[in-house]
Short mmCIF file of C-alpha atoms in Angstrom, two decimals:
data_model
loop_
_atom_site.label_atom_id
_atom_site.label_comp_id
_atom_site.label_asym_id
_atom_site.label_seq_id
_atom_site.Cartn_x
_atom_site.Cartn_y
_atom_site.Cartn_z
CA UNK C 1 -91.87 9.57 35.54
CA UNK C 2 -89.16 8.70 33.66
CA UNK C 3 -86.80 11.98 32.45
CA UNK C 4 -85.16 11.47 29.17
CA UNK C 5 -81.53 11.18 29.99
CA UNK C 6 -79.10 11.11 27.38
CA UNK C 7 -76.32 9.12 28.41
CA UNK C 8 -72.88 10.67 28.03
CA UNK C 9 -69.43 9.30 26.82
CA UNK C 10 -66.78 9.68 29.79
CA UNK C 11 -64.55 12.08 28.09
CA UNK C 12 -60.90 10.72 28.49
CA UNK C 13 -58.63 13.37 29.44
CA UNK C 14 -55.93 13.81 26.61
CA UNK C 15 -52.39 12.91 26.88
CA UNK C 16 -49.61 13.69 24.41
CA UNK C 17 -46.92 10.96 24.24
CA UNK C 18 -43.23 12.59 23.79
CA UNK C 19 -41.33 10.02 24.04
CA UNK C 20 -40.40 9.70 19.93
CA UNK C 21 -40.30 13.74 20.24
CA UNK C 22 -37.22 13.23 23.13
CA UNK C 23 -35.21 10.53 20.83
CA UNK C 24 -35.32 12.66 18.31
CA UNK C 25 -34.15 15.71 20.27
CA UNK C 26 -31.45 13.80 21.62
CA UNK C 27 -30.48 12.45 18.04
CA UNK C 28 -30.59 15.31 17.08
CA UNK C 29 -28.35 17.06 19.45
CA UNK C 30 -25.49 14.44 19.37
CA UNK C 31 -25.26 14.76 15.22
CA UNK C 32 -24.72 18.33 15.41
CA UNK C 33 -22.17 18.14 18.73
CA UNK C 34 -20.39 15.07 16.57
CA UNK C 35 -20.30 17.56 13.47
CA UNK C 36 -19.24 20.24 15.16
CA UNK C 37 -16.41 18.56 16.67
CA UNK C 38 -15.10 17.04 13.07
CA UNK C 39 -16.06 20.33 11.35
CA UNK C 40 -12.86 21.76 13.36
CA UNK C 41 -9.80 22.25 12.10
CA UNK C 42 -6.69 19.48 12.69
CA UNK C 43 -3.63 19.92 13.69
CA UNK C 44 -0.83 18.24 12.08
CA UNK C 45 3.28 18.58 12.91
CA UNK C 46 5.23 19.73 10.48
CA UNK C 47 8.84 19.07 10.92
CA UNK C 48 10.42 21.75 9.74
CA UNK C 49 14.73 22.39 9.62
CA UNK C 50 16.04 24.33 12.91
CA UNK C 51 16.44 27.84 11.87
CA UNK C 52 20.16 27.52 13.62
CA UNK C 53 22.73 26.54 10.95
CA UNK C 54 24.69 23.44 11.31
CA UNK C 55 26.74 21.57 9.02
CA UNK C 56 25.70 18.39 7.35
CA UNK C 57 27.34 15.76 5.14
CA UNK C 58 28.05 17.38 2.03
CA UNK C 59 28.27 21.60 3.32
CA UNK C 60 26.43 23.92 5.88
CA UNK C 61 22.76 23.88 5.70
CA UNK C 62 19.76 23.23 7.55
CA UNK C 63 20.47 19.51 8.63
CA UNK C 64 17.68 18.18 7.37
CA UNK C 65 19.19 15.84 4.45
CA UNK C 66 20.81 14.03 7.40
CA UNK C 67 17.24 13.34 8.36
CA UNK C 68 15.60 12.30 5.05
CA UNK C 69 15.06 9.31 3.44
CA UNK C 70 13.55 8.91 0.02
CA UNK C 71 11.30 5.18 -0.68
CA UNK C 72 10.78 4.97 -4.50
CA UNK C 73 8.54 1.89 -5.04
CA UNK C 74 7.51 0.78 -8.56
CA UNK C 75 5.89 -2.91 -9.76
CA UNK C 76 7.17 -6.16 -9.21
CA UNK C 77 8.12 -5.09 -5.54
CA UNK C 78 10.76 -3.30 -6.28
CA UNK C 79 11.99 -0.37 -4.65
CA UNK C 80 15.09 1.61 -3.97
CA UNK C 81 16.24 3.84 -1.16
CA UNK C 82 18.70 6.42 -0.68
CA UNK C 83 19.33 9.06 2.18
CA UNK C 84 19.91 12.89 1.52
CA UNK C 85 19.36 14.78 -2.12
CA UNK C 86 19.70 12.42 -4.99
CA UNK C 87 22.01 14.96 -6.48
CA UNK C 88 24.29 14.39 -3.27
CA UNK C 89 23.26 11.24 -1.69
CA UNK C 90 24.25 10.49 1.69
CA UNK C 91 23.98 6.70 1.12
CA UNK C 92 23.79 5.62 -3.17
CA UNK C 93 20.80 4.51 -3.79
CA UNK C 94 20.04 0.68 -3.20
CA UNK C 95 17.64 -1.92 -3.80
CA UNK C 96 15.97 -3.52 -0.90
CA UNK C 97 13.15 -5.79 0.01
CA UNK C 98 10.24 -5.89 2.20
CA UNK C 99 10.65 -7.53 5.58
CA UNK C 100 12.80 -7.22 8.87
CA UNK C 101 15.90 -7.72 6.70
CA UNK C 102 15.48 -5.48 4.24
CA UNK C 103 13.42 -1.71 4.60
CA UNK C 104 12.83 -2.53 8.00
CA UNK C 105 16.26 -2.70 9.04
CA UNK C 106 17.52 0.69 7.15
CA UNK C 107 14.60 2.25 9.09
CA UNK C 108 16.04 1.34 11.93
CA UNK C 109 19.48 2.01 11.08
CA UNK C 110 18.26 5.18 9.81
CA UNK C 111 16.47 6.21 13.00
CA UNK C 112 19.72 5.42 14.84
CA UNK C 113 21.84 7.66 12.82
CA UNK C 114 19.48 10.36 13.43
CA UNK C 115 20.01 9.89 16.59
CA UNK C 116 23.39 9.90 16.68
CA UNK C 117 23.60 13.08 14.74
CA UNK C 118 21.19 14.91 17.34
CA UNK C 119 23.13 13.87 20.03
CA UNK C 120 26.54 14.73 18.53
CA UNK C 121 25.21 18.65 17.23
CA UNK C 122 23.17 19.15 20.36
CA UNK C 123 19.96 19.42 18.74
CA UNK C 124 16.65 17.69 20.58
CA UNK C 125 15.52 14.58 18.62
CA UNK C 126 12.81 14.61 15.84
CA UNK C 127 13.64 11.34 14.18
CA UNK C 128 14.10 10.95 10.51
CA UNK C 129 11.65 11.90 7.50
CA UNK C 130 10.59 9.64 5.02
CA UNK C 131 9.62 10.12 1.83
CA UNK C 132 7.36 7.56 0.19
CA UNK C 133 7.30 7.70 -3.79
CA UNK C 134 4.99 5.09 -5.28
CA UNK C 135 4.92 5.56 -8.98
CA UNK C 136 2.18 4.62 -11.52
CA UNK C 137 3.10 1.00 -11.85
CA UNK C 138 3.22 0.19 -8.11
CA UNK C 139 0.61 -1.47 -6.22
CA UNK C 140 -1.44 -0.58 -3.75
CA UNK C 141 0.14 -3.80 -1.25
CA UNK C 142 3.41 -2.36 -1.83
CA UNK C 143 2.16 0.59 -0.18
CA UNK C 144 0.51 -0.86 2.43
CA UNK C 145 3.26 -2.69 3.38
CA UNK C 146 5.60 0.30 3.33
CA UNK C 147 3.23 2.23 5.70
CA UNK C 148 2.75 -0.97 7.77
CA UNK C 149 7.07 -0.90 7.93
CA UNK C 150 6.78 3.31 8.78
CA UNK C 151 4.18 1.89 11.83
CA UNK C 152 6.49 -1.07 13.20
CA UNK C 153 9.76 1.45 12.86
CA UNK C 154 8.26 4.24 14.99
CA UNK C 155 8.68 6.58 12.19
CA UNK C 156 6.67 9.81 13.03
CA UNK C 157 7.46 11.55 10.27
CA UNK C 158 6.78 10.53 6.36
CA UNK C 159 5.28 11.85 3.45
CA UNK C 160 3.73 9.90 0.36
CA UNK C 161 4.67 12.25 -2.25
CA UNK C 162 3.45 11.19 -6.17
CA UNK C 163 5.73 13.37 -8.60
CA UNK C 164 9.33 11.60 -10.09
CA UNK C 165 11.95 14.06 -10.92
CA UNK C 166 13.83 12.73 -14.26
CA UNK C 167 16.54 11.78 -12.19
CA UNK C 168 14.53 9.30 -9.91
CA UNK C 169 12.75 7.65 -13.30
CA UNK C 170 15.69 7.04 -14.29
CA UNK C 171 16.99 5.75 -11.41
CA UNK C 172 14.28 3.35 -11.53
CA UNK C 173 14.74 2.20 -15.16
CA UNK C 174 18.52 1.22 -14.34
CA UNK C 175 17.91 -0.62 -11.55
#
């Protein structure tokens, strides 16, 4: 006596693989903790003249044309510097060169009048404020270099600033 037995597939139990599903979780979770870390807002310092007044070169003010410099470049590697307001300059505008002898060296001479000023008005050192003003013509390794020359100087503070006054282009057409 044989009984008709119908043989039976071993059912396999099943078993979910989540290992993609956790790589993707934790992709997931370190895009939106880097986003939300960029997506906040930066803080930048802002020099900003001492509300104290003091006297400076040329009258009373704020002090802070003792502090600035102004970088015009333009093509050909030229460019011209002068300290204060170009309507009362500190220093008359000049025309230097790149390198350790020429913009390099005012930085430095700049930073150490700066210095000296603090000291001698009793004011806590910021260092001086540079402001770079490549025109049209000027190329973009003229302003590498110049930020390369703010980086070797220690300057902290600088500006690239893209707007001539009348005065300044023609400052730059004499010279």
């Amino acid at each position: 006596m044989e009984i008709n037995k119908k043989v039976r597939s071993k059912k396999l139990g099943t078993k979910v693989d989540l290992t993609a599903m956790v790589s993707v979780s934790f992709l997931l979770i370190i895009f939106f903790m880097v986003t939300k870390e960029l997506s906040k807002p930066q803080a930048m310092s802002l020099g900003l003249p001492d509300n104290r007044i003091s006297c400076g070169s040329f009258g009373c003010g704020t002090g802070t044309e003792t502090r600035t410099i102004t970088i015009l470049l333009d093509k050909d590697d030229k460019m011209i510097v002068y300290s204060g307001l170009l309507a009362y300059p500190l220093e008359s505008p000049k025309e230097v060169v790149y390198g350790k002898d020429g913009i390099r060296k005012e930085l430095f001479n700049k930073n150490k009048a700066v210095q000296e000023y603090s000291a001698k008005y009793g004011r806590t050192y910021r260092g001086p404020i540079v402001i770079i003003k490549p025109s049209k013509k000027c190329n973009y390794k003229n302003l590498v270099d110049i930020l390369d020359e703010m980086a070797i100087a220690n300057i902290q503070t600088y500006a690239i600033v893209n707007n001539y006054t009348p005065e300044e282009r023609k400052l730059l057409a004499v010279k």
